[in-house]
Amino acid sequence: MARMTVNEFYCKGCGLCIEACPKKIIELASHLNEAGYHPAVCVDQDKCNACTLCYVTCPDGAITIEK
């Protein structure tokens, strides 16, 4: 099963991964990270097919994809 994870320490909540996700399963979290940003989070891991579009789009290298 594919899994997309976000390292909240590096995520600035820019939203590029949200726009890139064809399944539309990434949202900004309601909580703030240590830097004061709302980090991205995958809301439905079961729908993730590890397409890596979010990974490639992330300018901060905060996303990891496990296949």
mmCIF file of N, CA and C in Angstrom:
data_model
loop_
_atom_site.group_PDB
_atom_site.id
_atom_site.type_symbol
_atom_site.label_atom_id
_atom_site.label_comp_id
_atom_site.label_asym_id
_atom_site.label_seq_id
_atom_site.Cartn_x
_atom_site.Cartn_y
_atom_site.Cartn_z
ATOM 1 N N MET A 1 0.837 -1.185 0.000
ATOM 2 C CA MET A 1 0.000 0.000 0.000
ATOM 3 C C MET A 1 0.885 1.252 0.000
ATOM 4 N N ALA A 2 0.559 2.187 -0.829
ATOM 5 C CA ALA A 2 1.304 3.436 -0.937
ATOM 6 C C ALA A 2 1.036 4.317 0.277
ATOM 7 N N ARG A 3 2.043 5.102 0.623
ATOM 8 C CA ARG A 3 1.882 6.008 1.753
ATOM 9 C C ARG A 3 2.648 7.293 1.495
ATOM 10 N N MET A 4 1.963 8.408 1.664
ATOM 11 C CA MET A 4 2.550 9.730 1.512
ATOM 12 C C MET A 4 2.659 10.355 2.900
ATOM 13 N N THR A 5 3.849 10.796 3.267
ATOM 14 C CA THR A 5 4.018 11.450 4.562
ATOM 15 C C THR A 5 4.697 12.797 4.374
ATOM 16 N N VAL A 6 4.398 13.700 5.275
ATOM 17 C CA VAL A 6 4.965 15.048 5.238
ATOM 18 C C VAL A 6 5.766 15.264 6.514
ATOM 19 N N ASN A 7 6.996 15.702 6.361
ATOM 20 C CA ASN A 7 7.809 16.085 7.507
ATOM 21 C C ASN A 7 7.392 17.508 7.871
ATOM 22 N N GLU A 8 6.629 17.631 8.948
ATOM 23 C CA GLU A 8 6.060 18.922 9.330
ATOM 24 C C GLU A 8 7.124 19.970 9.644
ATOM 25 N N PHE A 9 8.304 19.544 10.030
ATOM 26 C CA PHE A 9 9.371 20.488 10.348
ATOM 27 C C PHE A 9 9.767 21.312 9.118
ATOM 28 N N TYR A 10 9.736 20.694 7.940
ATOM 29 C CA TYR A 10 10.160 21.362 6.709
ATOM 30 C C TYR A 10 9.015 21.984 5.911
ATOM 31 N N CYS A 11 7.787 21.555 6.133
ATOM 32 C CA CYS A 11 6.647 22.031 5.345
ATOM 33 C C CYS A 11 6.284 23.467 5.715
ATOM 34 N N LYS A 12 6.179 24.335 4.687
ATOM 35 C CA LYS A 12 5.794 25.728 4.882
ATOM 36 C C LYS A 12 4.335 25.979 4.501
ATOM 37 N N GLY A 13 3.604 24.923 4.168
ATOM 38 C CA GLY A 13 2.190 25.076 3.851
ATOM 39 C C GLY A 13 1.931 25.869 2.588
ATOM 40 N N CYS A 14 2.782 25.744 1.604
ATOM 41 C CA CYS A 14 2.627 26.519 0.365
ATOM 42 C C CYS A 14 1.434 26.043 -0.471
ATOM 43 N N GLY A 15 1.053 24.768 -0.320
ATOM 44 C CA GLY A 15 -0.109 24.247 -1.029
ATOM 45 C C GLY A 15 0.157 23.716 -2.420
ATOM 46 N N LEU A 16 1.393 23.719 -2.870
ATOM 47 C CA LEU A 16 1.691 23.209 -4.208
ATOM 48 C C LEU A 16 1.362 21.729 -4.333
ATOM 49 N N CYS A 17 1.588 20.970 -3.280
ATOM 50 C CA CYS A 17 1.267 19.538 -3.310
ATOM 51 C C CYS A 17 -0.244 19.319 -3.392
ATOM 52 N N ILE A 18 -1.001 20.189 -2.790
ATOM 53 C CA ILE A 18 -2.471 20.099 -2.829
ATOM 54 C C ILE A 18 -2.954 20.247 -4.264
ATOM 55 N N GLU A 19 -2.398 21.209 -4.962
ATOM 56 C CA GLU A 19 -2.776 21.437 -6.361
ATOM 57 C C GLU A 19 -2.296 20.311 -7.269
ATOM 58 N N ALA A 20 -1.152 19.720 -6.941
ATOM 59 C CA ALA A 20 -0.573 18.680 -7.793
ATOM 60 C C ALA A 20 -1.259 17.323 -7.640
ATOM 61 N N CYS A 21 -1.895 17.080 -6.516
ATOM 62 C CA CYS A 21 -2.471 15.761 -6.239
ATOM 63 C C CYS A 21 -3.701 15.483 -7.100
ATOM 64 N N PRO A 22 -3.627 14.467 -7.972
ATOM 65 C CA PRO A 22 -4.778 14.161 -8.835
ATOM 66 C C PRO A 22 -5.958 13.558 -8.065
ATOM 67 N N LYS A 23 -5.688 12.979 -6.911
ATOM 68 C CA LYS A 23 -6.744 12.372 -6.090
ATOM 69 C C LYS A 23 -7.387 13.373 -5.130
ATOM 70 N N LYS A 24 -6.769 14.544 -4.983
ATOM 71 C CA LYS A 24 -7.253 15.607 -4.092
ATOM 72 C C LYS A 24 -7.411 15.106 -2.653
ATOM 73 N N ILE A 25 -6.376 14.428 -2.159
ATOM 74 C CA ILE A 25 -6.410 13.874 -0.811
ATOM 75 C C ILE A 25 -5.425 14.561 0.135
ATOM 76 N N ILE A 26 -4.888 15.701 -0.276
ATOM 77 C CA ILE A 26 -3.960 16.451 0.564
ATOM 78 C C ILE A 26 -4.625 17.765 0.959
ATOM 79 N N GLU A 27 -4.520 18.087 2.229
ATOM 80 C CA GLU A 27 -5.078 19.331 2.759
ATOM 81 C C GLU A 27 -4.058 19.965 3.702
ATOM 82 N N LEU A 28 -4.313 21.209 4.080
ATOM 83 C CA LEU A 28 -3.494 21.836 5.111
ATOM 84 C C LEU A 28 -4.081 21.485 6.471
ATOM 85 N N ALA A 29 -3.229 21.131 7.405
ATOM 86 C CA ALA A 29 -3.665 20.760 8.752
ATOM 87 C C ALA A 29 -4.197 21.984 9.486
ATOM 88 N N SER A 30 -5.032 21.748 10.466
ATOM 89 C CA SER A 30 -5.581 22.858 11.254
ATOM 90 C C SER A 30 -4.580 23.354 12.297
ATOM 91 N N HIS A 31 -3.615 22.505 12.659
ATOM 92 C CA HIS A 31 -2.608 22.902 13.645
ATOM 93 C C HIS A 31 -1.411 23.570 12.958
ATOM 94 N N LEU A 32 -0.604 24.233 13.744
ATOM 95 C CA LEU A 32 0.599 24.895 13.242
ATOM 96 C C LEU A 32 1.827 24.056 13.587
ATOM 97 N N ASN A 33 2.822 24.100 12.691
ATOM 98 C CA ASN A 33 4.087 23.435 13.011
ATOM 99 C C ASN A 33 4.962 24.383 13.834
ATOM 100 N N GLU A 34 6.176 23.974 14.141
ATOM 101 C CA GLU A 34 7.064 24.784 14.983
ATOM 102 C C GLU A 34 7.378 26.153 14.380
ATOM 103 N N ALA A 35 7.340 26.241 13.067
ATOM 104 C CA ALA A 35 7.647 27.502 12.391
ATOM 105 C C ALA A 35 6.416 28.395 12.228
ATOM 106 N N GLY A 36 5.252 27.900 12.623
ATOM 107 C CA GLY A 36 4.038 28.703 12.545
ATOM 108 C C GLY A 36 3.246 28.531 11.266
ATOM 109 N N TYR A 37 3.525 27.476 10.506
ATOM 110 C CA TYR A 37 2.807 27.199 9.261
ATOM 111 C C TYR A 37 1.824 26.050 9.458
ATOM 112 N N HIS A 38 0.770 26.031 8.658
ATOM 113 C CA HIS A 38 -0.143 24.900 8.610
ATOM 114 C C HIS A 38 0.458 23.887 7.636
ATOM 115 N N PRO A 39 0.969 22.754 8.120
ATOM 116 C CA PRO A 39 1.599 21.783 7.226
ATOM 117 C C PRO A 39 0.576 20.991 6.427
ATOM 118 N N ALA A 40 1.012 20.457 5.313
ATOM 119 C CA ALA A 40 0.161 19.596 4.489
ATOM 120 C C ALA A 40 0.013 18.240 5.168
ATOM 121 N N VAL A 41 -1.112 17.592 4.894
ATOM 122 C CA VAL A 41 -1.368 16.265 5.444
ATOM 123 C C VAL A 41 -2.230 15.482 4.457
ATOM 124 N N CYS A 42 -1.952 14.196 4.323
ATOM 125 C CA CYS A 42 -2.769 13.328 3.473
ATOM 126 C C CYS A 42 -3.971 12.877 4.300
ATOM 127 N N VAL A 43 -5.171 13.168 3.831
ATOM 128 C CA VAL A 43 -6.375 12.860 4.599
ATOM 129 C C VAL A 43 -6.959 11.491 4.284
ATOM 130 N N ASP A 44 -6.468 10.807 3.251
ATOM 131 C CA ASP A 44 -6.977 9.474 2.913
ATOM 132 C C ASP A 44 -5.867 8.636 2.284
ATOM 133 N N GLN A 45 -5.054 8.018 3.126
ATOM 134 C CA GLN A 45 -3.918 7.220 2.651
ATOM 135 C C GLN A 45 -4.360 6.075 1.746
ATOM 136 N N ASP A 46 -5.554 5.548 1.945
ATOM 137 C CA ASP A 46 -6.033 4.424 1.131
ATOM 138 C C ASP A 46 -6.196 4.795 -0.343
ATOM 139 N N LYS A 47 -6.420 6.066 -0.629
ATOM 140 C CA LYS A 47 -6.588 6.509 -2.012
ATOM 141 C C LYS A 47 -5.276 6.886 -2.686
ATOM 142 N N CYS A 48 -4.201 6.995 -1.916
ATOM 143 C CA CYS A 48 -2.899 7.373 -2.478
ATOM 144 C C CYS A 48 -2.361 6.234 -3.335
ATOM 145 N N ASN A 49 -1.964 6.551 -4.565
ATOM 146 C CA ASN A 49 -1.412 5.536 -5.464
ATOM 147 C C ASN A 49 0.082 5.758 -5.730
ATOM 148 N N ALA A 50 0.713 6.586 -4.923
ATOM 149 C CA ALA A 50 2.151 6.864 -5.012
ATOM 150 C C ALA A 50 2.562 7.385 -6.382
ATOM 151 N N CYS A 51 1.788 8.291 -6.923
ATOM 152 C CA CYS A 51 2.116 8.867 -8.235
ATOM 153 C C CYS A 51 3.335 9.778 -8.177
ATOM 154 N N THR A 52 3.704 10.240 -7.016
ATOM 155 C CA THR A 52 4.852 11.106 -6.707
ATOM 156 C C THR A 52 4.721 12.548 -7.204
ATOM 157 N N LEU A 53 3.562 12.958 -7.674
ATOM 158 C CA LEU A 53 3.416 14.344 -8.125
ATOM 159 C C LEU A 53 3.601 15.331 -6.970
ATOM 160 N N CYS A 54 3.109 14.994 -5.795
ATOM 161 C CA CYS A 54 3.299 15.873 -4.639
ATOM 162 C C CYS A 54 4.776 15.946 -4.258
ATOM 163 N N TYR A 55 5.446 14.811 -4.303
ATOM 164 C CA TYR A 55 6.866 14.719 -3.973
ATOM 165 C C TYR A 55 7.707 15.593 -4.913
ATOM 166 N N VAL A 56 7.444 15.490 -6.199
ATOM 167 C CA VAL A 56 8.192 16.246 -7.199
ATOM 168 C C VAL A 56 7.911 17.742 -7.090
ATOM 169 N N THR A 57 6.705 18.100 -6.722
ATOM 170 C CA THR A 57 6.282 19.496 -6.667
ATOM 171 C C THR A 57 6.790 20.223 -5.426
ATOM 172 N N CYS A 58 7.019 19.503 -4.344
ATOM 173 C CA CYS A 58 7.387 20.137 -3.070
ATOM 174 C C CYS A 58 8.754 20.834 -3.167
ATOM 175 N N PRO A 59 8.779 22.157 -2.985
ATOM 176 C CA PRO A 59 10.044 22.880 -3.082
ATOM 177 C C PRO A 59 10.944 22.702 -1.859
ATOM 178 N N ASP A 60 10.391 22.162 -0.774
ATOM 179 C CA ASP A 60 11.144 22.049 0.464
ATOM 180 C C ASP A 60 11.598 20.633 0.784
ATOM 181 N N GLY A 61 11.268 19.676 -0.062
ATOM 182 C CA GLY A 61 11.653 18.294 0.184
ATOM 183 C C GLY A 61 11.017 17.710 1.428
ATOM 184 N N ALA A 62 9.822 18.160 1.741
ATOM 185 C CA ALA A 62 9.147 17.735 2.978
ATOM 186 C C ALA A 62 8.322 16.460 2.806
ATOM 187 N N ILE A 63 8.157 15.978 1.573
ATOM 188 C CA ILE A 63 7.283 14.847 1.310
ATOM 189 C C ILE A 63 8.084 13.586 1.025
ATOM 190 N N THR A 64 7.620 12.470 1.594
ATOM 191 C CA THR A 64 8.195 11.163 1.371
ATOM 192 C C THR A 64 7.100 10.244 0.846
ATOM 193 N N ILE A 65 7.436 9.432 -0.157
ATOM 194 C CA ILE A 65 6.496 8.463 -0.711
ATOM 195 C C ILE A 65 7.043 7.065 -0.471
ATOM 196 N N GLU A 66 6.218 6.221 0.110
ATOM 197 C CA GLU A 66 6.575 4.815 0.300
ATOM 198 C C GLU A 66 5.648 3.970 -0.547
ATOM 199 N N LYS A 67 6.224 3.061 -1.310
ATOM 200 C CA LYS A 67 5.399 2.190 -2.165
ATOM 201 C C LYS A 67 5.248 0.841 -1.554
#
